[in-house]
Coordinates of N, CA and C in Angstrom, one line a residue:
P1 N -6.7 0.6 4.0 CA -7.6 1.7 4.3 C -6.9 3.1 4.5
E2 N -7.7 4.1 4.4 CA -7.1 5.5 4.5 C -6.6 5.8 5.8
V3 N -5.4 6.5 5.9 CA -4.8 6.9 7.1 C -5.6 8.1 7.7
K4 N -5.9 8.0 9.0 CA -6.6 9.1 9.6 C -6.0 9.5 11.0
I5 N -5.8 10.8 11.2 CA -5.2 11.2 12.4 C -6.3 11.9 13.2
A6 N -6.5 11.4 14.5 CA -7.6 11.9 15.3 C -7.1 12.5 16.6
P7 N -6.9 13.8 16.7 CA -6.4 14.4 17.9 C -7.4 14.1 19.1
S8 N -6.8 13.7 20.2 CA -7.7 13.4 21.4 C -7.9 14.7 22.1
M9 N -9.2 15.2 22.1 CA -9.5 16.5 22.6 C -9.4 16.6 24.1
L10 N -9.3 15.4 24.8 CA -9.0 15.4 26.2 C -7.7 16.1 26.6
S11 N -6.8 16.2 25.6 CA -5.6 16.9 25.9 C -5.6 18.4 25.6
G12 N -6.8 18.9 25.1 CA -7.0 20.3 24.8 C -7.4 21.1 26.0
D13 N -7.6 22.4 25.8 CA -8.1 23.2 26.9 C -9.6 23.3 26.9
F14 N -10.2 22.6 27.9 CA -11.7 22.5 27.9 C -12.4 23.8 28.1
A15 N -11.7 24.8 28.6 CA -12.4 26.1 28.8 C -12.7 26.7 27.5
K16 N -12.0 26.3 26.4 CA -12.3 26.8 25.1 C -12.3 25.7 24.1
L17 N -13.1 24.7 24.4 CA -13.1 23.4 23.6 C -13.4 23.6 22.1
G18 N -14.4 24.5 21.8 CA -14.7 24.7 20.4 C -13.6 25.3 19.6
E19 N -12.9 26.2 20.2 CA -11.7 26.8 19.6 C -10.6 25.8 19.4
E20 N -10.4 24.9 20.4 CA -9.4 23.9 20.3 C -9.7 22.9 19.2
C21 N -11.0 22.6 19.1 CA -11.4 21.6 18.0 C -11.1 22.3 16.6
N22 N -11.5 23.5 16.5 CA -11.3 24.2 15.2 C -9.8 24.4 14.9
R23 N -9.0 24.6 16.0 CA -7.5 24.7 15.8 C -7.0 23.4 15.3
M24 N -7.5 22.3 15.8 CA -7.0 21.0 15.4 C -7.4 20.7 13.9
I25 N -8.6 21.1 13.6 CA -9.1 20.9 12.2 C -8.2 21.7 11.2
S26 N -7.9 23.0 11.6 CA -7.1 23.8 10.7 C -5.6 23.3 10.7
N27 N -5.3 22.5 11.7 CA -3.9 21.8 11.7 C -3.9 20.5 10.9
G28 N -5.1 20.1 10.3 CA -5.1 19.0 9.5 C -5.7 17.7 10.1
A29 N -6.4 17.8 11.2 CA -7.0 16.6 11.8 C -8.1 16.0 10.9
D30 N -8.1 14.7 10.8 CA -9.1 14.0 10.0 C -10.4 13.8 10.8
W31 N -10.2 13.4 12.0 CA -11.3 13.2 12.9 C -11.0 13.9 14.2
L32 N -12.0 14.1 15.0 CA -11.8 14.6 16.4 C -12.2 13.5 17.3
H33 N -11.3 13.1 18.2 CA -11.6 12.0 19.2 C -12.0 12.5 20.5
L34 N -13.2 12.1 20.9 CA -13.8 12.6 22.2 C -14.0 11.4 23.2
D35 N -13.3 11.6 24.3 CA -13.2 10.5 25.3 C -14.3 10.7 26.3
V36 N -15.3 9.8 26.4 CA -16.4 9.8 27.3 C -16.1 8.8 28.4
M37 N -16.0 9.3 29.6 CA -15.7 8.4 30.7 C -16.7 8.7 31.9
D38 N -17.1 7.6 32.5 CA -18.2 7.8 33.4 C -17.8 7.6 34.9
G39 N -16.6 7.4 35.2 CA -16.1 7.2 36.6 C -16.5 5.9 37.1
H40 N -17.1 5.0 36.3 CA -17.4 3.6 36.8 C -16.5 2.6 36.0
F41 N -16.7 2.6 34.6 CA -16.0 1.7 33.8 C -14.5 2.0 33.9
V42 N -14.2 3.3 34.0 CA -12.8 3.8 34.2 C -12.8 4.7 35.4
P43 N -11.7 4.9 36.0 CA -11.7 5.7 37.2 C -11.9 7.2 37.0
N44 N -11.8 7.7 35.8 CA -11.8 9.1 35.5 C -13.2 9.5 35.0
L45 N -13.5 10.8 35.1 CA -14.9 11.3 34.7 C -14.6 12.5 33.8
T46 N -15.2 12.4 32.6 CA -14.9 13.5 31.6 C -16.2 14.2 31.1
I47 N -16.6 13.9 29.9 CA -17.7 14.6 29.3 C -18.8 13.6 28.8
G48 N -20.0 14.2 28.5 CA -21.0 13.4 27.9 C -21.6 14.0 26.7
A49 N -22.8 13.5 26.3 CA -23.5 14.0 25.1 C -23.7 15.5 25.1
P50 N -24.1 16.2 26.2 CA -24.3 17.6 26.1 C -23.1 18.4 25.6
V51 N -21.9 18.0 25.9 CA -20.7 18.6 25.5 C -20.5 18.3 24.0
V52 N -20.7 17.1 23.6 CA -20.6 16.7 22.2 C -21.5 17.5 21.3
K53 N -22.7 17.8 21.8 CA -23.7 18.6 21.1 C -23.1 20.0 20.8
W54 N -22.5 20.6 21.8 CA -21.9 21.9 21.6 C -20.7 21.9 20.6
V55 N -19.9 20.8 20.7 CA -18.8 20.6 19.8 C -19.3 20.5 18.4
R56 N -20.4 19.7 18.2 CA -21.0 19.6 16.9 C -21.4 20.9 16.3
K57 N -21.9 21.8 17.1 CA -22.3 23.2 16.7 C -21.1 24.0 16.3
A58 N -20.0 23.8 17.0 CA -18.8 24.6 16.9 C -18.0 24.3 15.7
V59 N -18.1 23.1 15.2 CA -17.2 22.7 14.1 C -18.0 22.5 12.8
P60 N -17.3 22.5 11.6 CA -18.0 22.2 10.4 C -18.8 20.9 10.4
E61 N -19.9 21.0 9.6 CA -20.8 19.8 9.6 C -20.1 18.5 9.1
S62 N -19.1 18.7 8.2 CA -18.4 17.6 7.6 C -17.4 16.9 8.6
M63 N -17.1 17.6 9.7 CA -16.1 17.0 10.6 C -16.6 15.8 11.3
Y64 N -15.8 14.8 11.3 CA -16.1 13.5 11.9 C -15.9 13.5 13.4
L65 N -16.9 13.3 14.2 CA -16.7 13.3 15.7 C -16.7 11.8 16.1
D66 N -15.5 11.4 16.6 CA -15.2 10.0 16.9 C -15.4 9.9 18.4
C67 N -16.5 9.3 18.9 CA -16.7 9.2 20.3 C -16.4 7.9 20.9
H68 N -15.5 7.9 21.9 CA -15.0 6.6 22.5 C -15.7 6.5 23.9
L69 N -16.6 5.6 24.0 CA -17.4 5.5 25.3 C -16.7 4.5 26.3
M70 N -16.1 5.1 27.3 CA -15.5 4.2 28.3 C -16.5 4.3 29.5
V71 N -17.6 3.6 29.3 CA -18.8 3.7 30.2 C -19.3 2.3 30.5
S72 N -19.9 2.2 31.6 CA -20.5 0.9 32.0 C -21.7 0.4 31.2
E73 N -22.5 1.4 30.8 CA -23.7 1.1 30.1 C -23.8 1.8 28.7
P74 N -23.0 1.4 27.8 CA -23.0 2.1 26.5 C -24.3 2.2 25.8
R75 N -25.1 1.1 26.0 CA -26.4 1.1 25.2 C -27.3 2.2 25.6
K76 N -27.2 2.6 26.9 CA -28.1 3.7 27.5 C -27.9 5.0 26.8
W77 N -26.7 5.3 26.1 CA -26.4 6.6 25.6 C -26.5 6.7 24.1
I78 N -26.9 5.6 23.4 CA -26.8 5.6 22.0 C -27.7 6.8 21.4
K79 N -28.9 6.9 21.9 CA -29.8 7.9 21.3 C -29.3 9.3 21.6
D80 N -28.8 9.5 22.8 CA -28.3 10.9 23.2 C -27.1 11.3 22.3
F81 N -26.2 10.4 22.0 CA -25.1 10.7 21.2 C -25.5 10.9 19.7
Q82 N -26.4 10.1 19.3 CA -27.0 10.3 17.9 C -27.5 11.7 17.8
Q83 N -28.3 12.1 18.8 CA -29.0 13.4 18.8 C -28.0 14.5 18.9
A84 N -26.9 14.2 19.6 CA -25.8 15.3 19.8 C -25.0 15.5 18.5
G85 N -25.1 14.5 17.6 CA -24.4 14.6 16.3 C -23.1 13.9 16.2
A86 N -22.9 12.8 17.0 CA -21.7 12.0 16.9 C -21.8 11.2 15.6
N87 N -20.6 11.0 15.0 CA -20.5 10.2 13.8 C -20.1 8.8 14.1
G88 N -19.2 8.6 15.0 CA -18.7 7.3 15.4 C -19.0 7.1 16.8
Y89 N -19.4 5.8 17.1 CA -19.8 5.5 18.5 C -19.0 4.2 18.9
T90 N -18.0 4.3 19.6 CA -17.1 3.2 19.9 C -17.4 2.8 21.4
I91 N -17.8 1.5 21.5 CA -18.1 1.0 22.9 C -17.0 -0.1 23.3
H92 N -16.9 -0.3 24.5 CA -16.0 -1.4 25.0 C -16.7 -2.7 25.1
I93 N -16.0 -3.7 24.5 CA -16.6 -5.0 24.5 C -16.8 -5.5 25.9
E94 N -15.9 -5.1 26.8 CA -15.9 -5.5 28.2 C -17.1 -5.0 29.0
A95 N -17.8 -3.9 28.4 CA -18.9 -3.2 29.1 C -20.2 -3.8 28.8
V96 N -20.3 -4.8 27.9 CA -21.6 -5.3 27.4 C -21.6 -6.8 27.6
E97 N -22.8 -7.3 28.1 CA -22.9 -8.8 28.3 C -22.8 -9.4 26.9
E98 N -22.2 -10.6 26.9 CA -21.9 -11.3 25.7 C -23.2 -11.6 24.8
N99 N -24.3 -11.9 25.5 CA -25.5 -12.2 24.8 C -26.3 -10.9 24.3
D100 N -25.8 -9.7 24.7 CA -26.4 -8.5 24.3 C -25.6 -7.8 23.2
I101 N -24.4 -8.2 23.0 CA -23.5 -7.4 22.2 C -24.0 -7.2 20.7
V102 N -24.5 -8.2 20.1 CA -25.0 -8.1 18.7 C -26.1 -7.1 18.6
D103 N -27.0 -7.1 19.6 CA -28.2 -6.2 19.5 C -27.7 -4.8 19.7
V104 N -26.7 -4.6 20.6 CA -26.2 -3.2 20.9 C -25.5 -2.7 19.6
L105 N -24.7 -3.5 19.0 CA -24.0 -3.0 17.8 C -25.0 -2.7 16.7
K106 N -26.0 -3.5 16.5 CA -27.1 -3.2 15.5 C -27.8 -1.9 15.8
E107 N -28.0 -1.7 17.1 CA -28.7 -0.4 17.5 C -27.9 0.8 17.2
I108 N -26.6 0.7 17.4 CA -25.7 1.9 17.0 C -25.8 2.1 15.5
K109 N -25.8 1.0 14.7 CA -25.8 1.1 13.3 C -27.2 1.7 12.8
E110 N -28.2 1.3 13.4 CA -29.6 1.8 13.1 C -29.7 3.3 13.5
A111 N -29.0 3.7 14.5 CA -29.0 5.1 14.8 C -28.2 6.0 13.9
G112 N -27.6 5.3 12.9 CA -26.9 6.1 11.8 C -25.5 6.5 12.2
M113 N -24.9 5.8 13.2 CA -23.5 6.1 13.5 C -22.6 4.9 13.1
Q114 N -21.3 5.2 12.9 CA -20.4 4.2 12.6 C -20.1 3.4 13.9
V115 N -20.0 2.1 13.7 CA -19.9 1.2 14.9 C -18.5 0.9 15.2
G116 N -18.0 1.3 16.4 CA -16.7 0.9 16.9 C -16.7 0.0 18.1
V117 N -15.8 -0.9 18.1 CA -15.6 -1.7 19.3 C -14.2 -1.6 19.8
A118 N -14.1 -1.3 21.1 CA -12.7 -1.1 21.7 C -12.4 -2.3 22.6
I119 N -11.1 -2.6 22.7 CA -10.7 -3.6 23.6 C -9.5 -3.2 24.5
K120 N -9.6 -3.4 25.8 CA -8.6 -3.1 26.7 C -7.4 -4.0 26.5
P121 N -6.2 -3.6 27.0 CA -5.0 -4.4 26.8 C -5.1 -5.9 27.2
K122 N -5.9 -6.2 28.3 CA -5.9 -7.6 28.7 C -7.0 -8.4 28.0
T123 N -7.7 -7.8 27.1 CA -8.8 -8.5 26.5 C -8.3 -9.2 25.2
E124 N -8.8 -10.4 25.0 CA -8.4 -11.2 23.8 C -9.1 -10.7 22.6
I125 N -8.5 -10.9 21.4 CA -9.1 -10.3 20.2 C -10.1 -11.2 19.5
E126 N -10.2 -12.5 19.9 CA -11.0 -13.4 19.2 C -12.5 -13.1 19.1
K127 N -13.1 -12.6 20.3 CA -14.5 -12.2 20.3 C -14.8 -11.1 19.3
V128 N -13.9 -10.2 19.2 CA -14.1 -9.0 18.3 C -14.0 -9.5 16.9
K129 N -13.1 -10.4 16.6 CA -12.9 -10.9 15.2 C -14.2 -11.6 14.7
N130 N -14.8 -12.3 15.7 CA -16.1 -13.0 15.4 C -17.1 -12.0 15.0
L131 N -17.2 -10.8 15.7 CA -18.2 -9.8 15.4 C -17.9 -9.1 14.1
V132 N -16.6 -8.9 13.8 CA -16.2 -8.2 12.5 C -16.7 -9.1 11.4
S133 N -16.4 -10.4 11.5 CA -16.7 -11.3 10.4 C -18.2 -11.4 10.2
Q134 N -19.0 -11.1 11.2 CA -20.5 -11.0 11.0 C -21.0 -9.7 10.4
G135 N -20.0 -8.8 10.1 CA -20.3 -7.5 9.4 C -21.0 -6.5 10.3
L136 N -20.7 -6.6 11.6 CA -21.4 -5.8 12.6 C -20.6 -4.5 13.0
I137 N -19.3 -4.5 12.6 CA -18.3 -3.5 13.1 C -17.7 -2.8 12.0
D138 N -17.6 -1.4 12.1 CA -16.9 -0.6 11.1 C -15.5 -0.4 11.5
M139 N -15.2 -0.3 12.8 CA -13.9 0.0 13.3 C -13.6 -0.7 14.6
V140 N -12.3 -1.3 14.7 CA -11.9 -1.8 16.0 C -10.8 -0.9 16.6
L141 N -11.0 -0.6 17.9 CA -10.0 0.2 18.6 C -9.2 -0.7 19.5
I142 N -7.9 -0.8 19.2 CA -7.0 -1.5 20.1 C -6.4 -0.5 21.1
M143 N -6.7 -0.6 22.4 CA -6.2 0.3 23.3 C -4.7 -0.1 23.6
T144 N -3.8 1.0 23.4 CA -2.4 0.7 23.7 C -1.9 1.3 25.0
V145 N -2.9 1.6 25.8 CA -2.7 1.9 27.3 C -4.0 1.4 28.0
E146 N -3.9 1.3 29.3 CA -5.1 1.0 30.1 C -6.0 2.3 30.0
P147 N -7.3 2.1 29.6 CA -8.1 3.3 29.4 C -8.4 4.0 30.7
G148 N -8.5 5.4 30.6 CA -8.9 6.1 31.8 C -8.1 7.4 32.0
F149 N -6.9 7.4 31.6 CA -6.1 8.7 31.8 C -5.2 8.9 30.6
G150 N -5.0 10.2 30.3 CA -4.1 10.5 29.2 C -2.6 10.5 29.7
G151 N -1.7 10.5 28.7 CA -0.3 10.7 29.0 C 0.5 9.4 29.4
Q152 N -0.2 8.2 29.2 CA 0.5 7.0 29.6 C 1.4 6.5 28.4
S153 N 2.3 5.6 28.7 CA 3.2 5.1 27.7 C 2.6 4.0 26.8
F154 N 3.0 4.0 25.6 CA 2.5 3.1 24.5 C 2.9 1.7 24.9
M155 N 1.9 0.8 24.8 CA 2.2 -0.7 25.0 C 2.5 -1.4 23.7
G156 N 3.7 -1.5 23.3 CA 4.1 -2.2 22.0 C 3.6 -3.6 21.9
D157 N 3.4 -4.2 23.1 CA 3.0 -5.7 23.1 C 1.6 -5.9 22.7
M158 N 0.9 -4.8 22.3 CA -0.5 -4.9 21.8 C -0.4 -5.1 20.2
M159 N 0.7 -4.9 19.6 CA 0.8 -4.9 18.2 C 0.4 -6.3 17.5
P160 N 0.7 -7.4 18.2 CA 0.2 -8.7 17.6 C -1.3 -8.7 17.4
K161 N -2.1 -8.0 18.2 CA -3.5 -7.9 18.0 C -3.8 -7.2 16.7
V162 N -3.1 -6.1 16.5 CA -3.3 -5.2 15.3 C -2.9 -6.1 14.1
E163 N -1.8 -6.7 14.2 CA -1.3 -7.6 13.0 C -2.4 -8.7 12.7
D164 N -2.9 -9.3 13.7 CA -3.8 -10.4 13.6 C -5.1 -9.9 12.9
L165 N -5.6 -8.7 13.4 CA -6.8 -8.1 12.8 C -6.6 -7.7 11.3
R166 N -5.4 -7.1 11.0 CA -5.1 -6.6 9.7 C -5.0 -7.8 8.7
R167 N -4.4 -8.9 9.2 CA -4.3 -10.1 8.3 C -5.7 -10.6 8.0
S168 N -6.5 -10.6 9.0 CA -7.9 -11.2 8.8 C -8.8 -10.3 8.0
F169 N -8.6 -9.0 8.2 CA -9.6 -8.0 7.6 C -8.8 -6.9 7.0
P170 N -8.4 -7.0 5.7 CA -7.6 -6.0 5.1 C -8.2 -4.7 4.9
E171 N -9.5 -4.6 4.9 CA -10.2 -3.3 4.7 C -10.7 -2.6 5.9
L172 N -10.6 -3.3 7.1 CA -11.2 -2.8 8.3 C -10.4 -1.5 8.8
D173 N -11.2 -0.6 9.4 CA -10.5 0.6 10.1 C -10.0 0.0 11.4
I174 N -8.7 0.1 11.6 CA -8.1 -0.3 12.9 C -7.5 0.9 13.6
Q175 N -8.1 1.2 14.7 CA -7.6 2.4 15.5 C -6.8 2.0 16.7
V176 N -5.7 2.8 16.9 CA -4.9 2.7 18.1 C -5.0 3.9 18.9
D177 N -5.0 3.8 20.3 CA -5.2 4.9 21.2 C -4.4 4.7 22.4
G178 N -3.5 5.6 22.7 CA -2.7 5.5 23.9 C -1.2 5.6 23.6
G179 N -0.6 6.7 24.0 CA 0.9 6.9 23.8 C 1.3 7.0 22.4
I180 N 0.4 7.5 21.5 CA 0.8 7.6 20.1 C 1.5 8.9 19.8
D181 N 2.7 8.9 19.3 CA 3.5 10.1 19.0 C 4.3 9.8 17.7
M182 N 5.2 10.6 17.4 CA 6.0 10.5 16.2 C 6.8 9.2 16.1
N183 N 7.2 8.6 17.3 CA 8.0 7.4 17.3 C 7.1 6.2 17.3
T184 N 6.1 6.2 18.2 CA 5.2 5.0 18.3 C 4.3 4.7 17.1
I185 N 4.0 5.8 16.3 CA 3.2 5.7 15.2 C 3.8 4.8 14.1
V186 N 5.1 4.8 14.1 CA 5.9 3.9 13.2 C 5.5 2.4 13.4
T187 N 5.6 2.1 14.7 CA 5.4 0.7 15.1 C 3.9 0.3 14.8
A188 N 3.0 1.2 15.2 CA 1.6 0.9 15.1 C 1.1 0.8 13.6
A189 N 1.7 1.7 12.8 CA 1.3 1.7 11.3 C 1.9 0.4 10.7
K190 N 3.1 0.1 11.0 CA 3.7 -1.1 10.5 C 2.9 -2.4 10.8
A191 N 2.3 -2.4 12.0 CA 1.5 -3.5 12.4 C 0.2 -3.6 11.7
G192 N -0.2 -2.4 11.1 CA -1.5 -2.5 10.3 C -2.5 -1.5 10.7
A193 N -2.3 -0.7 11.8 CA -3.3 0.3 12.2 C -3.4 1.4 11.1
N194 N -4.5 2.0 10.9 CA -4.7 3.1 10.0 C -5.4 4.4 10.6
V195 N -5.9 4.2 11.8 CA -6.5 5.4 12.5 C -5.8 5.6 13.8
F196 N -5.2 6.8 14.0 CA -4.3 7.1 15.1 C -4.9 8.2 16.0
V197 N -5.2 7.8 17.3 CA -5.6 8.8 18.2 C -4.3 9.3 18.9
S198 N -4.1 10.6 19.0 CA -3.0 11.2 19.7 C -3.4 12.4 20.5
G199 N -3.1 12.4 21.8 CA -3.4 13.5 22.6 C -2.2 14.4 22.8
T200 N -1.4 14.1 23.8 CA -0.2 14.9 24.1 C 0.8 14.9 23.0
G201 N 0.8 13.8 22.2 CA 1.7 13.8 21.0 C 1.5 14.9 20.0
I202 N 0.2 15.4 20.0 CA -0.1 16.5 19.1 C -0.2 17.8 19.8
F203 N -0.9 17.8 21.0 CA -1.2 19.0 21.7 C 0.1 19.6 22.3
K204 N 1.1 18.8 22.7 CA 2.3 19.3 23.3 C 3.3 19.7 22.2
S205 N 3.0 19.4 21.0 CA 3.9 19.7 19.9 C 4.0 21.2 19.7
E206 N 5.2 21.8 19.4 CA 5.3 23.2 19.1 C 4.6 23.6 17.8
D207 N 4.5 22.6 16.9 CA 3.9 22.9 15.6 C 2.9 21.7 15.3
P208 N 1.7 21.7 15.8 CA 0.8 20.6 15.6 C 0.5 20.3 14.2
A209 N 0.4 21.3 13.3 CA 0.1 21.1 11.9 C 1.2 20.2 11.3
K210 N 2.5 20.5 11.6 CA 3.6 19.8 11.1 C 3.6 18.4 11.6
T211 N 3.3 18.2 12.9 CA 3.2 16.9 13.6 C 2.2 16.0 12.9
I212 N 1.0 16.6 12.7 CA -0.1 15.8 12.0 C 0.3 15.4 10.6
E213 N 0.9 16.3 9.9 CA 1.3 16.1 8.5 C 2.4 15.0 8.5
E214 N 3.3 15.1 9.4 CA 4.4 14.0 9.5 C 3.9 12.7 9.9
M215 N 2.9 12.7 10.9 CA 2.3 11.5 11.3 C 1.6 10.8 10.1
K216 N 0.9 11.6 9.3 CA 0.2 11.0 8.2 C 1.2 10.4 7.2
S217 N 2.3 11.1 6.9 CA 3.2 10.5 5.9 C 4.0 9.3 6.4
I218 N 4.3 9.3 7.7 CA 4.9 8.1 8.4 C 4.0 6.9 8.2
A219 N 2.7 7.2 8.6 CA 1.7 6.1 8.6 C 1.5 5.5 7.2
R220 N 1.4 6.4 6.3 CA 1.2 5.9 4.9 C 2.4 5.1 4.4
E221 N 3.6 5.6 4.7 CA 4.8 4.9 4.3 C 4.9 3.5 4.9
Q222 N 4.7 3.5 6.3 CA 4.8 2.2 7.0 C 3.7 1.2 6.6
G223 N 2.5 1.8 6.3 CA 1.4 0.9 6.0 C 1.4 0.3 4.7
K224 N 2.3 0.6 3.9 CA 2.3 0.0 2.5 C 2.6 -1.5 2.5

């Protein structure tokens, strides 16, 4: 699948979020990654649908808004995010009761958004594989840090999950999020990831455009 670089807007300056989004787009971002945290599912509190709505207005219509919901009740917000203009809606498998998950994923799909399922480092991959094989998921997000805060170190021991998924599903979008930079992207792409969320790795770079370009070429090279 196609390589995509998704700058994590949580690392940007929220006082001028629209400008930051457009700066990342002009630097070559494929997607914009928006971290939604509710202070329950994760200890941090960030943004919700009202902010996504303003981001949608601030950026070109064709720009993909990749929303990662680290919230206790992801089902509750599907409609709000659809109306705000989200393109991708990624929920945590840990946040939904096992007997509800199929319905929730179908609901996201029916709302016209791409369906993402994220798993925390301690969560096994099997449940997700089962849902992918039922055709319910467009993208799986393998967290390479404990979700909740930016700037953590990349957990290389998550790569067997990525490898396992890629072996089973050659065409699936596999996203990695947490500690992705010029070095760790090599490992992640080699394992089979094709969508890379990077916050500080891009925002702290002196030349974000060059960083994004280099990340893409590294990922394409390693992913062959």
